[in-house]
Tab-separated table of C-alpha atoms and ligand atoms in Angstrom:
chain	number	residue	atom	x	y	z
A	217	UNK	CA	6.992	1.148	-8.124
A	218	UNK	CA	9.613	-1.210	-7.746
A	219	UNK	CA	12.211	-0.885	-5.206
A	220	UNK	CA	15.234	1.248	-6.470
A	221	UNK	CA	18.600	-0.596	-7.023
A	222	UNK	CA	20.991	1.042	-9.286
A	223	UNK	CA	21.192	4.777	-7.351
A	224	UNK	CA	24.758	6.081	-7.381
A	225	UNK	CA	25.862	5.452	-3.097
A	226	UNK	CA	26.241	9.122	-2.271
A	227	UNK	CA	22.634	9.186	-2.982
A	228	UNK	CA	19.354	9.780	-0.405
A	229	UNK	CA	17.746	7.083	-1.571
A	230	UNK	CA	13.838	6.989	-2.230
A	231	UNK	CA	13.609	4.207	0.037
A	232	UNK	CA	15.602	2.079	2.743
A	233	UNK	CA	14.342	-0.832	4.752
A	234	UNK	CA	15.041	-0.661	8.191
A	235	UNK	CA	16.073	-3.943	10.055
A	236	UNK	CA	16.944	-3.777	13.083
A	237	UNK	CA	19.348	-5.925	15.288
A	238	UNK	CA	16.568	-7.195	17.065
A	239	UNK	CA	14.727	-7.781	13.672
A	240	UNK	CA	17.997	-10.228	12.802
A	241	UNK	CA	17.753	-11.780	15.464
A	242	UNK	CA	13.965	-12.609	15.243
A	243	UNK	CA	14.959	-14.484	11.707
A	244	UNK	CA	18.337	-16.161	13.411
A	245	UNK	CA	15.780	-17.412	15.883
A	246	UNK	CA	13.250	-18.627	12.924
A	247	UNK	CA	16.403	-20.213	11.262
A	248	UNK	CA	18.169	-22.117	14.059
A	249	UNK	CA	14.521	-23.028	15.388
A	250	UNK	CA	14.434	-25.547	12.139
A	251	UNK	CA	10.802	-24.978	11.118
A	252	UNK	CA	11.328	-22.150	8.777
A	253	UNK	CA	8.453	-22.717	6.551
A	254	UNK	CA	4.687	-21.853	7.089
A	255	UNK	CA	4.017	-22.732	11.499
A	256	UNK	CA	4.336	-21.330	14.762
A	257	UNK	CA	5.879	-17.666	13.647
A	258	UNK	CA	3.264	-17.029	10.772
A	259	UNK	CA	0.972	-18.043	13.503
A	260	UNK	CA	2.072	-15.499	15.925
A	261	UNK	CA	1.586	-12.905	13.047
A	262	UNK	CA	-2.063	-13.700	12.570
A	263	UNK	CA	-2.702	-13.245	16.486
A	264	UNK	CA	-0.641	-9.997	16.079
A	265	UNK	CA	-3.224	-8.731	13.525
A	266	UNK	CA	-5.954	-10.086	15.812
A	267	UNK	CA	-5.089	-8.660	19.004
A	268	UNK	CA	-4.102	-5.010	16.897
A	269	UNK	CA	-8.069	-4.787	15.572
A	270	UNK	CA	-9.059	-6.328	19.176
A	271	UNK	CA	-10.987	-8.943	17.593
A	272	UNK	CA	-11.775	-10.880	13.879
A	273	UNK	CA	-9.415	-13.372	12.587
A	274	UNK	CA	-6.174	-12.505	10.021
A	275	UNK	CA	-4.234	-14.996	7.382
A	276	UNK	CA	-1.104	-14.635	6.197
A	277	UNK	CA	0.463	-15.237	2.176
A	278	UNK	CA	2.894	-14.934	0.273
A	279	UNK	CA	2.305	-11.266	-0.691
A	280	UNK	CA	-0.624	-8.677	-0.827
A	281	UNK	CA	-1.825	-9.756	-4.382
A	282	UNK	CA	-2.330	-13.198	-2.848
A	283	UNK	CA	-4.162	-11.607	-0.229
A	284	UNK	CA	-6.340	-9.295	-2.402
A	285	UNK	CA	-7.312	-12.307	-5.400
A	286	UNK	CA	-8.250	-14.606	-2.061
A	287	UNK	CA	-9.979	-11.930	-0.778
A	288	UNK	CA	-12.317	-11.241	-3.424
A	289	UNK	CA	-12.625	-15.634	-3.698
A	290	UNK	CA	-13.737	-15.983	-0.260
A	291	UNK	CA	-15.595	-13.060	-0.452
A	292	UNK	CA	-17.827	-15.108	-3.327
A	293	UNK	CA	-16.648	-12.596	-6.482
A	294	UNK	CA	-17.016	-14.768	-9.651
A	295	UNK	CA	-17.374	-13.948	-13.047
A	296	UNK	CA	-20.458	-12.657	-12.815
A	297	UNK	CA	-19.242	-9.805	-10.953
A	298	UNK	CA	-18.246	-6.396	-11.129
A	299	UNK	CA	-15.222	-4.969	-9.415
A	300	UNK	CA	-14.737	-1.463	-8.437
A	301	UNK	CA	-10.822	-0.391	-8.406
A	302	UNK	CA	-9.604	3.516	-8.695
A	303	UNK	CA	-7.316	4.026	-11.771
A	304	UNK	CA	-4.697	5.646	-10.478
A	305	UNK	CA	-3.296	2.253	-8.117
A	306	UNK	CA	-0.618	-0.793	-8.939
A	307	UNK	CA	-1.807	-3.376	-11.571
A	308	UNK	CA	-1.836	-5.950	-8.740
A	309	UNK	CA	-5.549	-4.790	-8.352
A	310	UNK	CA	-6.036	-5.227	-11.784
A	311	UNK	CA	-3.942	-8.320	-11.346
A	312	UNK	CA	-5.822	-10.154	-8.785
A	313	UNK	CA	-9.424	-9.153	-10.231
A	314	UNK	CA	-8.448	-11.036	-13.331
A	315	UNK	CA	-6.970	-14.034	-11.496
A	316	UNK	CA	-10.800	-14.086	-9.956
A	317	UNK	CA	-11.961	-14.179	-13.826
A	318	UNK	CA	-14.403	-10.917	-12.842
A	319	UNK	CA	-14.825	-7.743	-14.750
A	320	UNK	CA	-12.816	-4.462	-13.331
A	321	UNK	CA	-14.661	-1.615	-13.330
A	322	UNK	CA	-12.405	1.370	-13.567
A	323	UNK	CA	-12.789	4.817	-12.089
A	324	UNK	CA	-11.170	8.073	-11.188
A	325	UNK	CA	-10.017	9.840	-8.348
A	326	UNK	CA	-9.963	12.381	-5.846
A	327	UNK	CA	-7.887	15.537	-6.522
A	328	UNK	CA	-6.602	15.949	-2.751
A	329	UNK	CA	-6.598	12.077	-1.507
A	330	UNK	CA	-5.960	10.891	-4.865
A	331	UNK	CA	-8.379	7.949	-3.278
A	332	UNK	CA	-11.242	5.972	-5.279
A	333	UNK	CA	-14.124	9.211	-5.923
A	334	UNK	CA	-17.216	7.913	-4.416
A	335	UNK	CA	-19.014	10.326	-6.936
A	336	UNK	CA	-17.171	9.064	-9.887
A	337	UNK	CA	-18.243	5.665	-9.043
A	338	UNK	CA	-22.059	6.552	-8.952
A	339	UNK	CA	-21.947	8.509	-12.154
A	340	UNK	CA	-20.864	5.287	-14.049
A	341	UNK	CA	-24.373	3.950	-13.607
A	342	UNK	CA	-25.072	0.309	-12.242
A	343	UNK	CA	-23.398	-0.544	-8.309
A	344	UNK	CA	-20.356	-2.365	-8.811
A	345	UNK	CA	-20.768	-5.584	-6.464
A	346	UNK	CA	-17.009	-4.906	-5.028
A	347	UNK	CA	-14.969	-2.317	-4.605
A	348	UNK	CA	-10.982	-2.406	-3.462
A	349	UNK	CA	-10.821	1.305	-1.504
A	350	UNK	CA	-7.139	1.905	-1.541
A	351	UNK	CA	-5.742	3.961	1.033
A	352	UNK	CA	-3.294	5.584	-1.166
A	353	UNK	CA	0.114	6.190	0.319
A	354	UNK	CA	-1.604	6.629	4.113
A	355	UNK	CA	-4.419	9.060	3.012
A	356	UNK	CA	-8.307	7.930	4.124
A	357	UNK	CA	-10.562	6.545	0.857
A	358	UNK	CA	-13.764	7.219	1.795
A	359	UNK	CA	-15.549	3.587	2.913
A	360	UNK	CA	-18.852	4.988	4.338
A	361	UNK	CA	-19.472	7.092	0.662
A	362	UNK	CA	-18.743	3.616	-1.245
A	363	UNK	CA	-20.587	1.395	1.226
A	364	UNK	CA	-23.950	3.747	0.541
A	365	UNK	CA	-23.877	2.038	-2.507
A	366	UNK	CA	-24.685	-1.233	-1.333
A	367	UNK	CA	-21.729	-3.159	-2.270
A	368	UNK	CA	-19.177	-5.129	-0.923
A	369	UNK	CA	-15.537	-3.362	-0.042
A	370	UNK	CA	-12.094	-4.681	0.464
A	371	UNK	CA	-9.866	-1.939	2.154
A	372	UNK	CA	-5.950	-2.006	0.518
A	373	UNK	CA	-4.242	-1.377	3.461
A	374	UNK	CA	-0.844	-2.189	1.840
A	375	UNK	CA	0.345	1.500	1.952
A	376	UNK	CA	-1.439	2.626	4.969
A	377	UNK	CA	-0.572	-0.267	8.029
A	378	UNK	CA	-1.404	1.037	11.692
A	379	UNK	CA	-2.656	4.026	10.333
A	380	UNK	CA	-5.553	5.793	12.730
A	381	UNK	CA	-8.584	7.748	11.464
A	382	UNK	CA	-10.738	9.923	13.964
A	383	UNK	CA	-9.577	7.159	16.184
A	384	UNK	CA	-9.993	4.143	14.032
A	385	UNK	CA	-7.308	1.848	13.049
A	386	UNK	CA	-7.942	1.654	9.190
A	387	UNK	CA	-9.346	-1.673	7.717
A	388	UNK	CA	-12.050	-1.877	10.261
A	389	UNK	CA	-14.916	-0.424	8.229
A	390	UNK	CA	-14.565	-2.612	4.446
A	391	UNK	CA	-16.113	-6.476	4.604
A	392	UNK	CA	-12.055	-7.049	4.928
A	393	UNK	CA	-8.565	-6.000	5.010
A	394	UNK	CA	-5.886	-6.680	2.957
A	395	UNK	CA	-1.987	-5.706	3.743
A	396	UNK	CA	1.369	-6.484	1.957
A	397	UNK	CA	4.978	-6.302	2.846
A	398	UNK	CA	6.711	-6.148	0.105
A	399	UNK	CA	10.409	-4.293	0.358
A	400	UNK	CA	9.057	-0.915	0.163
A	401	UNK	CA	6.158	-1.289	2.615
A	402	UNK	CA	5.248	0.136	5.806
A	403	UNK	CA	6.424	-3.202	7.361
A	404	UNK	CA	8.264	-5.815	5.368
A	405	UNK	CA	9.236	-9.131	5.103
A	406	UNK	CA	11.172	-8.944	1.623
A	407	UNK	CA	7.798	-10.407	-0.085
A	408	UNK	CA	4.438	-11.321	2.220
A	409	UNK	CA	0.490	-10.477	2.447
A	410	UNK	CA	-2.300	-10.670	4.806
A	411	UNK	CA	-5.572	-10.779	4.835
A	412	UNK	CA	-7.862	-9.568	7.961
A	413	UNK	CA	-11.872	-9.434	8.165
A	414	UNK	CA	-13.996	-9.284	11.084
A	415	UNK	CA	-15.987	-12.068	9.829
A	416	UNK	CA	-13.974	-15.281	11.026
A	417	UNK	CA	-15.850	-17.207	7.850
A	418	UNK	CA	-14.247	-15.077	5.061
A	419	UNK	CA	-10.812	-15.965	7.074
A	420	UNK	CA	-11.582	-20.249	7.464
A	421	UNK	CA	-12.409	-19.939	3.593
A	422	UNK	CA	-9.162	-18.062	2.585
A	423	UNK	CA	-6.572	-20.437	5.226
A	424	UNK	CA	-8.723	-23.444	3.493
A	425	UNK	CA	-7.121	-22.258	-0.086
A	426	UNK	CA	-4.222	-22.272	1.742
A	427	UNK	CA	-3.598	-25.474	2.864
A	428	UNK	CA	-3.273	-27.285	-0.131
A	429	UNK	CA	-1.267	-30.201	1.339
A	430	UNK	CA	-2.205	-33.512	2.837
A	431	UNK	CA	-6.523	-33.030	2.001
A	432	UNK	CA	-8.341	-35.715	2.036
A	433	UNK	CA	-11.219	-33.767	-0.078
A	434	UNK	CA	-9.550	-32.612	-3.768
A	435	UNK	CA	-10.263	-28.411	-4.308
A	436	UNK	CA	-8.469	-26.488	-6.253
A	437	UNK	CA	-6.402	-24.885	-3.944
A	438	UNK	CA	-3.088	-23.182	-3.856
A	439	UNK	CA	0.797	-22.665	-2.495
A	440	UNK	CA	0.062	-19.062	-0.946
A	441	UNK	CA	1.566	-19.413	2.043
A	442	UNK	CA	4.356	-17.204	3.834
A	443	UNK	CA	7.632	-18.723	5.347
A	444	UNK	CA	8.282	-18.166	8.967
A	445	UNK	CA	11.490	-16.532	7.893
A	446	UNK	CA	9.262	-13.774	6.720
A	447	UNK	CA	7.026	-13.760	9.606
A	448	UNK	CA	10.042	-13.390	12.198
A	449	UNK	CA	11.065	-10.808	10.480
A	450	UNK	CA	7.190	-8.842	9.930
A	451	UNK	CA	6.561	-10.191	13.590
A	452	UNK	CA	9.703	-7.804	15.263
A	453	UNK	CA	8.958	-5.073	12.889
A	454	UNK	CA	5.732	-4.814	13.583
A	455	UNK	CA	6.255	-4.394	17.447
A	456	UNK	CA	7.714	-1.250	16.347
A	457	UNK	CA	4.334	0.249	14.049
A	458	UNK	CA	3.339	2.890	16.719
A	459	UNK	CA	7.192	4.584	16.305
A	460	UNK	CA	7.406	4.027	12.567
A	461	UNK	CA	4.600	6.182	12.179
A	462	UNK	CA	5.565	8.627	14.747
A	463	UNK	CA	9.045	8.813	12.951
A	464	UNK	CA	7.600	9.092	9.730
A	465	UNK	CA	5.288	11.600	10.905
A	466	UNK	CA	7.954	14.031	12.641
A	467	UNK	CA	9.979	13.740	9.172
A	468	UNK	CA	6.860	14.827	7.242
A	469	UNK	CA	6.314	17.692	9.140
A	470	UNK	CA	9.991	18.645	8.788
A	471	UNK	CA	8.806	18.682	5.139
A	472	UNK	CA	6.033	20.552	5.296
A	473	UNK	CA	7.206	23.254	7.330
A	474	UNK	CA	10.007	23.586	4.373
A	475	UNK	CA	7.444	23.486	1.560
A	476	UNK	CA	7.896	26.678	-0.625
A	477	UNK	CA	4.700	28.878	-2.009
A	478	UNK	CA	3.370	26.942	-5.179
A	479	UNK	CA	3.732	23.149	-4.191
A	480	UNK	CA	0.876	21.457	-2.359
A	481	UNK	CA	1.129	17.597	-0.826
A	482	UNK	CA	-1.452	15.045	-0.755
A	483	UNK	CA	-4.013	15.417	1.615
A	484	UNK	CA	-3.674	14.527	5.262
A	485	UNK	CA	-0.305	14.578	5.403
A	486	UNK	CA	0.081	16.721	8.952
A	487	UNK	CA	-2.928	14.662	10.255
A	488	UNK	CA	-2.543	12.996	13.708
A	489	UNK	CA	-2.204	9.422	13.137
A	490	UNK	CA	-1.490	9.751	9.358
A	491	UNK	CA	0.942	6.722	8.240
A	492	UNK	CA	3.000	8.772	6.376
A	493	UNK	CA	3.805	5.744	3.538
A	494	UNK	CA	5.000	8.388	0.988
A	495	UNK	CA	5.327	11.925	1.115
A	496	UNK	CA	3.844	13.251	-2.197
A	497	UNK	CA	4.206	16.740	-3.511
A	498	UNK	CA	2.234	18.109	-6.390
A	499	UNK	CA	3.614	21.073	-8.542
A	500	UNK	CA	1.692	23.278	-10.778
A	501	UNK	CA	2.605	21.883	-13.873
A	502	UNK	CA	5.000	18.876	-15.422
A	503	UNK	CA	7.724	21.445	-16.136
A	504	UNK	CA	7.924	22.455	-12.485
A	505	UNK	CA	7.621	18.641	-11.190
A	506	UNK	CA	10.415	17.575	-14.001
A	507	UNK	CA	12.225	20.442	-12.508
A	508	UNK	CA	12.372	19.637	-9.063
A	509	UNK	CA	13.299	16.049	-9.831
A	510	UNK	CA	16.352	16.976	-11.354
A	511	UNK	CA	17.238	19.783	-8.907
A	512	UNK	CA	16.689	17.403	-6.163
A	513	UNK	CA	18.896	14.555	-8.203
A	514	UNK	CA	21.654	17.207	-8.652
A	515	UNK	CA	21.596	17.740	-5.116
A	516	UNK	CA	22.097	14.093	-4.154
A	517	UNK	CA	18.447	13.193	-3.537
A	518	UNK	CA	16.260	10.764	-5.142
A	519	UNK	CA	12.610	11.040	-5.781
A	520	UNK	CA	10.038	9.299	-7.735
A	521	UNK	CA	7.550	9.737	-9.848
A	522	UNK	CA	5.131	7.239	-7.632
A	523	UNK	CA	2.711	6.060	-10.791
A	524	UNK	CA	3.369	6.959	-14.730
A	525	UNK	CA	1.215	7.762	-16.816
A	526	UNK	CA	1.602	3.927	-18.805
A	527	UNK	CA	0.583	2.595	-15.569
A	528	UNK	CA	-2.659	3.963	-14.423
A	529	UNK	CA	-5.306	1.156	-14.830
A	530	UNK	CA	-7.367	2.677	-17.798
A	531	UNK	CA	-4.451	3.111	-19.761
A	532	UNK	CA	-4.045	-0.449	-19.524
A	533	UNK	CA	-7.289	-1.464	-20.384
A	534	UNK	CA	-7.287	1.006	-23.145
A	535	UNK	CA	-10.427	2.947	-21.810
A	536	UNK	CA	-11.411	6.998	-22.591
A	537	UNK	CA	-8.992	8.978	-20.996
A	538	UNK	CA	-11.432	11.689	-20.905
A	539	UNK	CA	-13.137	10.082	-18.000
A	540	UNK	CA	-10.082	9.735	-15.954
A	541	UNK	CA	-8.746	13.408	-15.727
A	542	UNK	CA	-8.098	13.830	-11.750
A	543	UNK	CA	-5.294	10.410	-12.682
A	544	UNK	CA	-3.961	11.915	-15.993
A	545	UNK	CA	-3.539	14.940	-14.374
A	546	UNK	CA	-1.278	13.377	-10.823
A	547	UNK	CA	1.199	11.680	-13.000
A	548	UNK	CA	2.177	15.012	-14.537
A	549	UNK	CA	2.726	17.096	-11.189
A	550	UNK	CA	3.238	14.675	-8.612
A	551	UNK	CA	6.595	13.265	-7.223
A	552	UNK	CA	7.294	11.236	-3.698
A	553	UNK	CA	10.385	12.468	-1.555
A	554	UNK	CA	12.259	10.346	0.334
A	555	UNK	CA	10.271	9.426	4.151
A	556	UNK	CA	11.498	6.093	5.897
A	557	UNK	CA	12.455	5.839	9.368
A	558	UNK	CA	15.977	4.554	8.396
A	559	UNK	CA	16.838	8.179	7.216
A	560	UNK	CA	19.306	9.875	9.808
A	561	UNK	CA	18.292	13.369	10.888
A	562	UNK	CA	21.415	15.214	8.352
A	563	UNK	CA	19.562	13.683	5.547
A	564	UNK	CA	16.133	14.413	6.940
A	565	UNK	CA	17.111	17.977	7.139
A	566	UNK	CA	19.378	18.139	4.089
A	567	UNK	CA	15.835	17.405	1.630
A	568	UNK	CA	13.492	19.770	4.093
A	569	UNK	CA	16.291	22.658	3.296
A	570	UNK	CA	16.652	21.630	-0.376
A	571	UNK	CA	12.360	22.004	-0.914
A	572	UNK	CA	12.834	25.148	1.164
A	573	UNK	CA	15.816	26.759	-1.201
A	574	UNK	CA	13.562	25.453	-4.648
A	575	UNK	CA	13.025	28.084	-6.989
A	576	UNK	CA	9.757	27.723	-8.419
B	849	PLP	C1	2.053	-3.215	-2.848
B	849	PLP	C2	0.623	-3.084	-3.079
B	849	PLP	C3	-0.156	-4.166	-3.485
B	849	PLP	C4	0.403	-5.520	-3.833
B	849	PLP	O1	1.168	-6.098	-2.844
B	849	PLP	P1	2.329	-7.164	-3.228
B	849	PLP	O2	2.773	-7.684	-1.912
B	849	PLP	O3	3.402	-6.406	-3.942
B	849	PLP	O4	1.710	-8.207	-4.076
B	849	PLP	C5	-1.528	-3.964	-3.631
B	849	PLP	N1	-2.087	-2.764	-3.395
B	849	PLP	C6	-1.355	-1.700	-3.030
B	849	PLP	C7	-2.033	-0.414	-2.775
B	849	PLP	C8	0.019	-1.817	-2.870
B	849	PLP	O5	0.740	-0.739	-2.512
């Protein structure tokens, strides 16, 4: 889902970045400091991510499919392997598993979560040797019901940054962690990625691709890196995380108190420490969901339809469609409302009374 440009001005749109003052003046800082490429800021960032999961070792790039393809090359995917990816994601999976030259395994998902099903995955037979859980718009994939399967997982924590489950910061439990902020993003930095793992190795590996400049041994290696531009900015947002998620949490339960009989939302949305990424709603049926995207356009409010049917993975790929019907079903009733801590509270309430008033 790209981020929207051409909505008519009077519009809520589906999503705003929210920079601060302070996070302006964290770049003016980067920019009159006159290192603004990769150094001491994109540094910083890496401790940040260090000191958040008390421990392991974090790299920064130049977006979260950088970070995902170098994850699964550190991690030692080839192609000889296998790589376990729900259908129903963004072809930068897809992406980065062919950049790694190994073969995606596709699979469907969970009705509620709409996260990688654990059961789906066994049913196809042989253990895929990786799997990329994504924690779809905030909700929890289920890492301990992939790891009994005795492969190696990479946790997408590009929709789900600094949120807590049962206690647990997600991205702890996978082999590692990827993150991305891109402009629609939890945290962003226009474009960036990051990688963390608690296993320092996996890290020195991926900041060795890296650094493709001034080696006195020739690798293939690559230009990956973020600018410290980007990193002053991710840096002063991310000093906000704990309130970004609180925000986004009080607006989703603004939502969810208005939601009228006959429309569910994803699961987990009420949950304490839920990062509340997107706020999904599933209707009945595609009439109903068509329906309330145009009542809610009419009204002044975008929404989106957060994956098409085109998009999910399979389709791509061309596989049986029959096997994926949990996907081909969520791209007929779902659609994402506007949630994004730059919303004032007039528009906040202005959607949460529109949902309440829809006539199903
Ligand atoms: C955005 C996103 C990515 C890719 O990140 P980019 O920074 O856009 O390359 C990967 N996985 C998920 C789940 C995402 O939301």
């Amino acid at each position: 889902m790209k981020q929207s440009m051409g909505y008519k001005d009077s519009m809520i749109p589906h999503n705003r970045p929210l920079i601060t003052s302070e996070d302006r003046r964290a770049v003016d800082l980067v920019l009159s400091s006159s290192w603004i490429s990769q150094g001491p800021i994109t540094a910083t960032l890496e401790k940040q991510f260090v000191q958040l999961y008390s421990g392991g070792a974090a790299c920064a790039l130049s977006s979260g499919t950088a970070a995902l393809f170098l994850t699964l090359k550190s991690l030692g995917c080839t192609t000889k392997n296998t790589v376990a990816m729900p259908t129903y994601a963004c072809s930068a999976l897809l992406n980065a598993v062919n950049m790694v030259g190994a073969t995606p395994k596709i699979i469907d998902v969970l009705p509620d979560t709409f996260c990688i099903d654990p059961e789906a995955l066994k049913s196809q037979g042989q253990n895929p040797d990786y799997v990329i859980a994504v924690h779809t718009y905030g909700a929890i994939a289920e890492v301990e019901a992939l790891q009994n399967q005795d492969c190696r997982i990479i946790e997408d924590c590009c929709q789900s940054i600094g949120g807590v489950n049962a206690g647990d910061l997600l991205g702890k439990k996978g082999d590692a962690a990827i993150f991305s902020f891109y402009a629609t993003k939890v945290i962003t930095g226009g474009q960036g990625g990051l990688i963390w793992s608690k296993d320092k190795a996996v890290i020195e590996t991926v900041k060795d691709y890296r650094e493709f400049d001034c080696r006195e041994n020739y690798l293939p290696r690559f230009n990956l890196q973020m600018t410290d531009i980007q990193a002053g900015l991710i840096n002063s947002q991310m000093s906000r995380l704990k309130d970004i998620r609180e925000r986004r949490q009080y607006i989703a339960k603004i939502y969810l108190d208005a939601l009228p009989d006959g429309l569910t939302v994803q699961a987990g949305l009420g949950d304490a420490g839920r990062m509340a990424h997107r706020f999904v709603v599933i209707a009945p049926d595609l009439m109903t969901r068509d329906a309330l995207k145009l009542y809610l356009e009419l009204l002044g409010i975008s929404s989106a339809v957060p994956i098409e049917r085109y998009e999910l993975l399979h389709r791509y790929l061309k596989l049986d469609k029959n096997n994926y019907p949990i996907a081909e079903s969520l791209v007929d009733t779902t659609l994402s409302l506007p949630v994004y801590p730059s919303m004032t509270d007039i528009e906040v309430d202005k959607i949460a009374l529109s949902l309440k008033e829809f006539k199903l």
